[in-house]
Structure formats: C-alpha cells, structure tokens
Coordinates of C-alpha atoms in Angstrom, one line a residue:
M26 CA 110.0 32.9 -55.9
P27 CA 106.8 30.9 -54.8
N28 CA 107.5 26.9 -54.6
L29 CA 105.2 25.5 -57.4
P30 CA 104.4 21.6 -57.5
S31 CA 106.4 19.8 -59.7
I32 CA 104.7 18.5 -63.1
Q33 CA 106.2 15.6 -64.2
I34 CA 104.3 13.9 -67.8
N35 CA 105.5 10.6 -68.8
P36 CA 105.3 10.4 -73.2
D37 CA 105.2 6.6 -73.1
Y38 CA 102.0 6.1 -70.8
F39 CA 100.2 7.7 -73.7
L40 CA 102.4 5.8 -76.3
Q41 CA 101.3 2.5 -74.1
L42 CA 97.1 3.9 -74.9
G43 CA 97.4 3.9 -78.4
T44 CA 98.4 -0.3 -78.2
L45 CA 95.2 -0.7 -76.7
P46 CA 92.4 -2.5 -77.9
L47 CA 89.3 0.5 -77.8
P48 CA 87.1 -1.3 -74.8
I49 CA 90.4 -1.7 -72.5
L50 CA 91.6 2.1 -73.8
M51 CA 88.1 3.7 -72.4
W52 CA 88.3 1.9 -69.6
R53 CA 91.7 2.2 -68.8
L54 CA 91.0 6.5 -69.8
F55 CA 87.5 5.9 -67.1
I56 CA 89.5 4.5 -64.0
D57 CA 92.5 6.8 -64.6
G58 CA 90.3 10.0 -63.8
G59 CA 88.1 10.2 -66.8
W60 CA 84.6 9.1 -64.5
I61 CA 85.3 12.9 -63.0
P62 CA 84.4 15.0 -66.1
M63 CA 81.2 12.3 -66.1
L64 CA 80.5 12.7 -62.4
I65 CA 79.9 16.1 -63.0
V66 CA 77.1 15.6 -65.5
L67 CA 75.4 13.4 -64.0
I68 CA 75.3 15.6 -60.8
Q69 CA 74.5 18.8 -63.0
G70 CA 71.6 16.6 -64.6
F71 CA 70.0 15.1 -61.3
W72 CA 70.3 18.9 -60.1
L73 CA 67.9 20.2 -63.1
L74 CA 65.7 17.3 -62.5
F75 CA 65.4 18.3 -59.0
L76 CA 64.7 22.0 -59.2
Q77 CA 62.9 21.6 -62.6
S78 CA 60.4 19.1 -60.3
R79 CA 60.5 21.9 -57.6
Q80 CA 59.8 24.5 -60.1
Q81 CA 56.5 22.4 -61.4
K82 CA 55.5 21.3 -57.6
Y83 CA 55.4 25.3 -57.3
G84 CA 53.8 26.2 -61.0
A85 CA 51.2 23.8 -59.9
T86 CA 49.8 26.1 -57.3
V87 CA 49.7 29.3 -58.8
E88 CA 45.6 29.6 -60.3
F89 CA 45.4 31.3 -63.5
V90 CA 42.3 33.5 -64.9
M91 CA 41.4 34.3 -68.6
L92 CA 40.5 37.7 -68.7
A93 CA 38.4 39.1 -72.3
V94 CA 39.9 42.9 -73.0
D95 CA 37.1 45.0 -75.0
I96 CA 38.4 48.8 -75.6
P97 CA 36.4 51.5 -76.9
R98 CA 34.9 51.7 -80.2
N99 CA 36.3 55.1 -80.6
N100 CA 39.4 54.6 -79.1
E101 CA 42.4 57.9 -79.5
Q102 CA 44.8 56.6 -77.7
T103 CA 48.3 56.2 -79.1
V104 CA 50.5 52.4 -78.9
K105 CA 52.4 54.1 -75.5
A106 CA 49.6 53.9 -73.3
V107 CA 49.8 50.2 -73.9
E108 CA 53.7 50.7 -73.8
Q109 CA 53.1 52.4 -70.1
I110 CA 50.8 49.0 -69.1
F111 CA 53.8 47.0 -69.5
A112 CA 55.4 49.4 -67.5
H113 CA 53.4 48.9 -64.9
L114 CA 53.2 45.1 -65.3
S115 CA 56.9 45.2 -64.4
G116 CA 55.8 45.9 -61.0
A117 CA 54.9 42.4 -60.7
Y118 CA 58.9 41.1 -60.4
S119 CA 59.9 39.7 -57.1
G120 CA 63.8 38.9 -56.4
F121 CA 63.6 35.6 -54.5
D122 CA 66.7 34.4 -52.5
T123 CA 68.9 31.4 -53.2
F124 CA 66.8 29.1 -51.0
Q125 CA 63.3 30.5 -52.2
K126 CA 64.5 29.5 -55.8
L127 CA 66.2 26.3 -55.5
W128 CA 64.4 24.7 -52.7
H129 CA 61.5 26.1 -52.7
G130 CA 60.7 26.1 -56.9
K131 CA 59.9 29.6 -56.6
T132 CA 59.6 31.9 -60.4
N133 CA 58.3 34.9 -61.5
S134 CA 54.9 34.3 -62.7
A135 CA 54.5 34.6 -66.2
F136 CA 51.7 36.9 -68.3
S137 CA 50.6 36.3 -71.6
M138 CA 49.3 39.0 -73.8
E139 CA 47.3 37.1 -76.6
L140 CA 44.7 37.6 -79.7
A141 CA 42.1 34.9 -81.0
S142 CA 40.3 35.0 -83.4
I143 CA 37.7 32.5 -84.0
D144 CA 35.6 32.4 -86.9
G145 CA 36.7 35.7 -88.4
Y146 CA 35.9 37.3 -84.7
V147 CA 38.7 38.8 -83.3
Q148 CA 39.2 39.3 -79.2
Y149 CA 41.9 40.8 -77.2
Y150 CA 42.8 38.8 -73.8
V151 CA 45.4 38.3 -71.4
R152 CA 46.0 35.7 -69.5
T153 CA 47.2 36.4 -65.9
P154 CA 48.0 34.5 -62.2
R155 CA 44.9 35.4 -60.1
K156 CA 46.6 37.0 -57.9
L157 CA 47.8 39.6 -60.1
R158 CA 44.3 40.5 -61.7
D159 CA 44.1 43.4 -59.6
L160 CA 47.7 44.8 -60.9
V161 CA 46.6 43.7 -65.1
E162 CA 42.9 45.2 -64.4
S163 CA 44.5 48.7 -63.0
A164 CA 47.4 49.0 -65.5
I165 CA 44.4 48.9 -68.1
Y166 CA 41.8 51.2 -66.6
A167 CA 44.4 54.3 -65.9
Q168 CA 44.9 53.8 -69.5
Y169 CA 41.8 52.6 -71.0
P170 CA 39.0 54.5 -68.2
E171 CA 36.2 53.2 -70.5
A172 CA 37.7 49.1 -71.8
E173 CA 35.3 46.3 -70.2
I174 CA 37.1 43.8 -68.5
A175 CA 35.5 40.0 -67.7
E176 CA 36.9 36.6 -67.0
T177 CA 36.4 34.1 -69.3
A178 CA 36.4 30.5 -70.5
D179 CA 39.4 29.0 -72.3
Y180 CA 38.6 30.3 -75.9
T181 CA 41.8 27.1 -76.6
D182 CA 39.7 24.5 -75.2
K183 CA 37.2 23.6 -78.6
V184 CA 39.8 23.0 -80.6
P185 CA 41.5 19.2 -79.7
S186 CA 45.1 19.0 -78.5
H187 CA 46.5 15.3 -80.7
F188 CA 46.6 15.2 -84.2
P189 CA 46.3 13.7 -86.6
H190 CA 42.8 14.0 -85.6
P191 CA 39.6 12.5 -87.6
E192 CA 37.5 16.9 -88.1
W193 CA 40.8 19.2 -87.1
E194 CA 44.0 20.2 -88.0
A195 CA 46.8 22.7 -87.1
F196 CA 49.9 24.2 -88.0
G197 CA 52.5 26.0 -85.4
T198 CA 55.6 28.1 -85.0
E199 CA 56.9 29.8 -82.7
F200 CA 59.1 33.1 -83.5
V201 CA 62.5 33.8 -82.2
L202 CA 64.7 36.5 -83.0
K203 CA 67.4 36.6 -86.3
K204 CA 70.5 38.2 -83.9
D205 CA 70.9 39.0 -80.3
A206 CA 68.8 40.4 -78.7
A207 CA 69.9 43.0 -77.5
Y208 CA 69.2 44.2 -81.4
P209 CA 66.0 46.0 -81.4
I210 CA 63.3 45.4 -84.1
K211 CA 61.4 48.2 -85.8
T212 CA 59.4 49.8 -83.0
Y213 CA 55.9 52.1 -84.0
E214 CA 58.2 55.0 -83.8
D215 CA 59.4 53.4 -86.8
F216 CA 55.9 53.7 -88.4
E217 CA 55.7 57.8 -88.1
H218 CA 55.8 59.2 -92.0
K219 CA 56.1 62.5 -92.2
G220 CA 53.3 63.7 -95.3
A221 CA 53.8 67.5 -96.6
E222 CA 51.9 68.4 -93.6
V223 CA 50.8 66.3 -91.0
M224 CA 52.4 63.3 -89.5
T225 CA 50.7 59.8 -90.6
F226 CA 51.0 56.5 -88.6
K227 CA 50.7 53.6 -90.8
D228 CA 49.5 51.0 -87.4
P229 CA 51.5 47.5 -87.6
I230 CA 49.1 45.5 -85.6
S231 CA 46.7 46.3 -88.7
G232 CA 48.4 43.7 -90.7
I233 CA 47.9 40.6 -88.4
L234 CA 44.0 41.7 -87.3
E235 CA 43.3 42.3 -91.0
T236 CA 45.0 38.5 -91.5
M237 CA 42.7 37.8 -88.4
S238 CA 39.5 39.4 -89.7
Q239 CA 39.4 37.3 -92.9
L240 CA 38.8 34.1 -91.3
R241 CA 35.8 31.9 -92.4
V242 CA 33.6 29.4 -90.2
G243 CA 35.6 27.2 -88.4
E244 CA 38.8 28.9 -88.5
Q245 CA 41.0 29.8 -86.1
L246 CA 44.2 32.1 -85.7
W247 CA 45.9 32.3 -81.9
F248 CA 48.6 34.5 -81.1
Q249 CA 50.1 34.8 -78.6
V250 CA 52.7 36.9 -76.4
I251 CA 54.1 35.5 -73.2
I252 CA 56.0 37.8 -71.2
T253 CA 57.4 37.2 -67.6
P254 CA 59.0 40.2 -65.8
T255 CA 63.3 39.8 -64.7
D256 CA 65.9 41.9 -63.3
D257 CA 68.4 43.4 -65.4
A258 CA 70.5 40.5 -66.3
W259 CA 69.7 40.8 -70.3
Q260 CA 70.9 44.9 -70.2
K261 CA 74.8 43.8 -68.9
K262 CA 74.7 41.2 -71.3
G263 CA 73.3 43.9 -74.2
Q264 CA 76.0 45.7 -72.4
E265 CA 78.8 43.3 -74.2
V266 CA 77.2 43.9 -77.5
V267 CA 77.6 47.8 -77.5
D268 CA 81.5 47.5 -75.7
K269 CA 82.2 45.2 -79.0
I270 CA 80.3 47.3 -81.6
M271 CA 82.7 50.4 -80.3
G272 CA 85.7 47.8 -80.0
K273 CA 86.1 48.0 -76.3
V274 CA 89.0 45.6 -75.7
K275 CA 87.1 43.1 -72.6
V276 CA 89.2 43.0 -68.9
H277 CA 89.9 38.1 -68.8
H278 CA 90.7 37.7 -65.5
K279 CA 92.6 34.7 -65.2
S280 CA 92.5 32.1 -63.4
M281 CA 94.2 29.8 -61.1
I282 CA 95.4 27.5 -63.5
E283 CA 96.6 29.9 -66.0
E284 CA 98.0 31.6 -63.9
I285 CA 100.0 28.7 -62.6
V286 CA 100.8 27.9 -66.4
E287 CA 101.8 30.9 -67.5
F288 CA 104.5 31.6 -64.2
P289 CA 107.6 29.7 -65.8
L290 CA 107.2 31.5 -68.8
H291 CA 106.7 34.9 -67.2
V292 CA 110.1 33.5 -64.6
V293 CA 111.9 33.3 -68.2
T294 CA 110.4 36.8 -69.7
E295 CA 111.6 38.3 -66.4
M296 CA 115.5 37.1 -66.5
T297 CA 115.7 38.0 -70.3
S298 CA 115.3 41.3 -69.3
I299 CA 117.3 41.6 -66.5
G300 CA 120.4 40.3 -69.1
G301 CA 120.2 43.0 -71.1
A302 CA 117.7 42.1 -73.6
A303 CA 115.8 45.0 -75.1
H304 CA 111.7 45.2 -74.6
P305 CA 109.2 44.9 -77.2
P306 CA 108.8 48.4 -78.6
E307 CA 105.8 50.8 -76.8
K308 CA 102.0 50.2 -78.9
K309 CA 100.4 53.2 -79.7
P310 CA 97.2 53.9 -78.7
E311 CA 94.6 53.2 -81.8
Q312 CA 92.0 55.3 -82.8
P313 CA 88.4 54.7 -81.3
K314 CA 86.6 52.4 -83.5
I315 CA 83.2 54.2 -82.6
M316 CA 85.2 57.4 -84.5
S317 CA 84.9 55.0 -87.3
L318 CA 81.6 53.6 -87.4
S319 CA 79.3 53.8 -90.8
P320 CA 76.3 55.3 -90.2
M321 CA 74.5 52.5 -90.2
E322 CA 76.3 50.5 -87.5
R323 CA 76.2 54.2 -85.4
E324 CA 72.3 53.9 -86.2
A325 CA 72.7 50.9 -84.6
L326 CA 74.7 51.2 -81.7
E327 CA 71.9 54.1 -80.9
R328 CA 69.1 52.0 -81.2
V329 CA 71.0 48.7 -79.0
Q330 CA 71.4 51.5 -76.2
Q331 CA 68.0 53.1 -76.2
K332 CA 66.9 49.1 -76.3
L333 CA 68.9 48.4 -72.8
S334 CA 67.4 52.0 -71.3
K335 CA 63.7 50.6 -70.9
I336 CA 62.2 47.9 -68.6
G337 CA 62.4 44.6 -70.2
F338 CA 60.6 41.3 -69.7
M339 CA 61.8 37.0 -71.1
T340 CA 59.6 37.3 -73.9
K341 CA 58.1 33.8 -76.2
I342 CA 56.1 34.7 -79.0
R343 CA 53.5 31.3 -79.8
V344 CA 51.4 31.3 -83.3
V345 CA 48.6 28.0 -83.7
Y346 CA 46.5 28.0 -87.0
A347 CA 43.5 25.2 -86.4
A348 CA 40.5 24.6 -88.4
K349 CA 38.7 21.7 -89.8
R350 CA 39.5 20.2 -92.1
D351 CA 36.8 21.3 -95.0
V352 CA 38.9 24.9 -94.8
F353 CA 41.8 24.1 -93.5
N354 CA 44.4 26.6 -95.6
K355 CA 47.9 26.9 -94.4
S356 CA 48.3 30.1 -96.6
R357 CA 46.8 32.1 -93.0
M358 CA 49.7 31.3 -91.4
T359 CA 52.2 32.5 -94.7
S360 CA 49.9 36.1 -94.2
L361 CA 50.5 35.8 -90.6
K362 CA 54.4 35.7 -91.2
G363 CA 54.2 38.5 -94.1
A364 CA 52.8 40.4 -91.4
M365 CA 55.3 39.8 -88.8
S366 CA 58.0 40.9 -91.8
Q367 CA 57.1 44.4 -91.5
F368 CA 59.4 44.6 -87.8
T369 CA 62.3 43.4 -89.3
S370 CA 64.8 45.5 -90.4
S371 CA 68.6 44.8 -91.8
H372 CA 70.5 46.5 -89.6
L373 CA 68.7 45.8 -86.5
N374 CA 66.6 42.9 -86.1
G375 CA 63.5 40.9 -87.0
F376 CA 61.6 37.6 -86.4
K377 CA 62.3 34.1 -88.0
G378 CA 60.3 30.5 -87.6
Y379 CA 62.0 28.5 -85.4
G380 CA 62.6 24.8 -87.6
P381 CA 62.9 22.6 -83.9
V382 CA 59.3 23.1 -83.6
T383 CA 57.5 23.6 -87.0
P384 CA 55.5 20.8 -88.6
Q385 CA 57.1 20.5 -91.9
G386 CA 56.3 17.0 -94.5
D387 CA 58.1 18.2 -97.7
Y388 CA 60.2 15.2 -97.0
F389 CA 59.9 11.7 -96.3
W390 CA 62.0 11.9 -93.1
Q391 CA 59.9 15.3 -91.9
R392 CA 56.2 13.9 -91.9
W393 CA 57.8 11.4 -89.2
S394 CA 57.8 13.9 -87.2
E395 CA 55.0 15.9 -88.2
Q396 CA 52.0 14.9 -86.7
E397 CA 53.7 15.1 -83.3
K398 CA 55.2 18.7 -83.4
K399 CA 51.9 19.4 -84.2
T400 CA 50.6 18.1 -80.8
K401 CA 53.3 19.7 -79.1
V402 CA 53.1 23.5 -80.7
V403 CA 49.3 23.7 -80.2
K404 CA 49.7 21.7 -76.2
A405 CA 52.2 23.9 -75.6
Y406 CA 50.3 27.4 -77.0
K407 CA 47.2 26.1 -74.7
G408 CA 49.9 25.2 -71.8
R409 CA 51.1 28.2 -72.5
S410 CA 54.4 26.5 -72.3
G411 CA 57.6 28.3 -71.6
K412 CA 59.3 25.0 -74.2
G413 CA 60.9 24.9 -77.2
A414 CA 62.6 28.0 -78.1
S415 CA 64.6 29.9 -76.2
K416 CA 63.1 33.0 -74.9
F417 CA 64.5 36.3 -74.9
A418 CA 64.9 39.6 -74.0
M419 CA 62.6 42.2 -75.4
N420 CA 61.5 46.2 -74.0
I421 CA 58.2 47.4 -73.3
E422 CA 58.5 49.6 -76.0
E423 CA 59.1 46.5 -79.1
L424 CA 56.0 44.4 -76.6
A425 CA 53.9 47.2 -77.2
T426 CA 54.3 47.0 -81.0
L427 CA 54.0 43.8 -80.8
Y428 CA 50.0 44.0 -78.8
H429 CA 48.6 47.3 -78.4
F430 CA 44.9 48.0 -78.6
P431 CA 43.5 48.9 -82.7
M432 CA 43.0 53.2 -82.8
L433 CA 40.6 54.6 -84.7
T434 CA 42.2 54.6 -87.8
V435 CA 42.6 51.0 -87.8
K436 CA 39.3 49.6 -89.6
A437 CA 39.7 46.2 -89.0
P438 CA 35.8 45.4 -88.2
L439 CA 35.7 42.5 -86.5
V440 CA 37.0 43.5 -83.9
K441 CA 35.1 43.0 -80.5
K442 CA 34.9 46.6 -79.2
T443 CA 33.5 48.0 -76.5
E444 CA 29.9 50.1 -77.2
A445 CA 29.4 52.2 -74.3
K446 CA 31.1 52.3 -70.8
R447 CA 28.8 50.1 -68.6
A448 CA 29.0 52.4 -65.7
E449 CA 28.1 50.2 -61.7
P450 CA 25.0 52.0 -59.8
P451 CA 25.9 53.8 -56.9
S452 CA 26.5 52.1 -54.1
S453 CA 24.5 54.3 -52.2
L454 CA 21.7 53.6 -54.1
P455 CA 18.9 51.9 -52.1
T456 CA 17.8 48.6 -53.2
E457 CA 14.7 46.8 -51.6
D458 CA 16.8 44.3 -49.8
R459 CA 17.9 47.0 -47.0
Y460 CA 13.8 47.2 -45.7
P461 CA 11.8 44.8 -44.0
T462 CA 9.5 42.5 -47.2
Q463 CA 5.6 43.5 -47.0
E464 CA 3.0 41.8 -48.7
R465 CA 0.9 44.7 -50.8
T466 CA -2.6 44.0 -52.1
P467 CA -2.8 45.0 -55.2
Q468 CA -5.4 47.9 -55.9
P469 CA -6.9 48.9 -58.7
P470 CA -5.7 52.1 -60.8
P471 CA -8.1 55.6 -59.5
A472 CA -10.5 56.6 -62.1
L473 CA -9.6 59.2 -64.6
S474 CA -10.9 62.9 -64.6
D475 CA -11.4 63.9 -68.4
E476 CA -8.0 65.9 -68.1
D477 CA -6.3 63.2 -67.2
A478 CA -7.8 60.7 -69.7
D479 CA -7.1 63.8 -72.1
D480 CA -3.3 63.3 -71.1
A481 CA -2.9 59.5 -70.7
D482 CA -3.8 58.7 -74.6
G483 CA -3.5 61.9 -76.0
V484 CA -7.3 62.1 -77.1
P485 CA -10.0 63.7 -75.9
K486 CA -12.8 62.3 -74.4
N487 CA -15.8 65.2 -75.0
L488 CA -14.6 65.0 -78.6
P489 CA -17.4 65.5 -80.3
F490 CA -17.8 63.2 -83.7
A491 CA -20.4 63.8 -86.3

C-alpha cells in the first residue's frame, strides 16, 4: 500500500469564518488560497488578449480581393458542381505549428461567399485573400469553364456604417444552428421529388433569389457565408453525438485527484471482500440501444454519419438589409427568414436568428441598444468579421445547398449572368507593337472600273434610264 500524505480538516476554521463580517471573510479567503484561482483567471485573460493582438497583427498583413462571378445563362450544372468547388477550396488549409499559432498569430484565411441584391439586381461574389485568388478561379473554372470572374470594388462601401443615419436605415442578424453542429440541415438531395415519370428538382436557392429580385430602387439585401478551412476536430466532436445516439458508454479516465480520493474506499472494499463478504452480482450485458431506435432516430444517425464523412468548414452566416428611409421595408428580412426555414428538419437541424446581435425595438430597454446593434452588425458584415455568434461546422454538401449558382430552371430574371463566353485572342496573333513603326502617307483610293463599281454599291453604272 503506498504511503499517502495525511489530510486533516479542522472544522473550527469554517465555524470561525461564519462569524466574520463579509469584507473580512472575503479577505481571509483570499489570503488563505483564494488568490490562486484569481491569478489563473488573470493569466488566461492576458494570454487571450496577447493571442488576439498577434492574430490581428497577422490579419492586417493579408490582402483581400472581391471577385464578381457571372455564370452562363444556359447553365445546366447541378449543385454537385458547387460541392466540388468547396472541396477544391479546402486545399487552402494550413496546419500551422504551435509557435506559428501562438507567437506569430497565424490562422487559416477565410473565404466569404456572398450574394448581394442592389436595387433588385442580384450578383454573386467571392471575397478571397489575394494570394488564394488563383485557387478560387481554378476551382470555379474547373466546374464552369464559361463563367466570367472579374475583380471589383466592395459593394458595401456605399452604405453607411454608423446608425442612426439621416438617409439610411438598416437591419441585420446572424443565423446559427438550432442543434449540435453534428446534425445536418436539409441538403439539395432532399429537394428532389419523384413524379409520375421523371425526377424533378426544386432548387432551394430560388427562394432566396426571388426575395432579392423583388427589391426596389434604394434597397439592398446582402447574404454572406464565411467559411474557414479546418482540420478533422469537428468530426471527432461529432462522433461523440453518434456514440450518444447509439448508447455507447464513454470511458472516463480518472484524474490523479480522483484516484487519491477514491483510494481509501477501494481499500475498504478489498478488505471487506477478503473477510468473506459476498461480491455484488454481476450485471447482465444490456442490449445495444441501436436495436431499439425509432425510424426517425435511425435516419438521424445515418444523416449525422453521412455529414461527418465529408469535408467541413467552420462557418458563419450573416445577412444585412439596408435601404433609404423612404423605401425601407423590414418585411424583406421576414421573407429571407422564410426562405432559410426551408432547410429545417424537425429531427435533424435548421437555422435560427442569433438574438444577441439582432436589433430589437419592441420594448423600451431594447431600444437603448437597437442603434448600436445595427452599427455592429453592418460593420461586422463589411469587415467579414468573426465576431458575434460562434462559428459552427458545415460540410461541403450543406454549403453547396446554401450557396450555388442557379440552374436553368430557376426563373430569377434579375440575376447577373453572362451572355456569351468572352475568349482572349491567341497569344501568337501578330500585333503592331511586334514590328517597327513606319510613317504612312495617306493614298487616294484607286479608280474603279464599271464592273468593280457594280460590285461596290450593287448598282450597275451603265444601266440605261429613260
């Protein structure tokens, strides 16, 4: 038996504390060891502030570019093509070592997949680090060879960032998941309906595009999906949800403190068993819980496992509606919220608004922070900030469902599309700058014969007229 240190507790100490005034009691607890947890909290706080400052310094060195993406008008590609685009973008993940993360503040750069309606005209955008622009363009061109990608200015610059404003009004929020991120939302495969003879696809993006196309002059509606490449930590966390559904018992590894506390009880139990006491009856192995799952629970288990099998990104979804005061219509956000509800399934997952960042003015105490929240959500959108609600994991199938280019069947007339493929001239085509420049004297055109004149204007010169 190991020699354990003896621990003696004097109850008179606690009785004495109960007779002390509150200020003296707090001071006594502080000097008797209460300073230790306070010191730990302070150290952790200063460390987080230091790490945040290093990450901000590193982020300031990353240059971003805004790309406008136009897809062909006769697009026949399915949503699966956009799923492959997201899989392509996952190659931007970098596994930084501990020194790079903690000292240099390096983090994986985020992509912002955006939809913007300006006066009812809808445009697809991708905001990417300039160093990863080639990755984005190659991912899109690989699936949409006839797409047009052009660098453009940030469309959010024309809307003010501070509210209240004399001319503009704004509203915005963030969407978060209703359940654990391991549960998937309804994806594009759930929108396929089998008819009498053929399979039809009800494109879920059409609801969002239709809402955006209804805007009038002076209105703007922005939809933003920020994705950050990540490792498989979210999949390991999601496996815990799978084990819980299946009823697997999680093995708990005891700490050293627990071992010390439980050691005397273990010794007493062993001594009792030696003295002839009967051992407790052995428990019969329970039937696996998976055998008693309901059909909906079994389907949820399969969908969770399916989600964990695909590549994932840490995701943040944010929307902003801004308009001139004379045309401001808050119901636009209600329509967009309704379009987002189509991804909800009662036994799987869905979206809801994140209350702490949503401006509210129903009660007088909410009006105190309403304008401040409007300012924060608009600034966060413009800065593509990670502040606000915590990011959550979504796989490439879910992301492609939320953000993909409309198919030929989607009748959103105001979505910007390319009319035809603009091809560059061949590199071998000779140009004037490849040859020495020579001065040329203008020469009069040569005289035309009667036959040539006939060919030139289509009228014979020797035609007799009465």
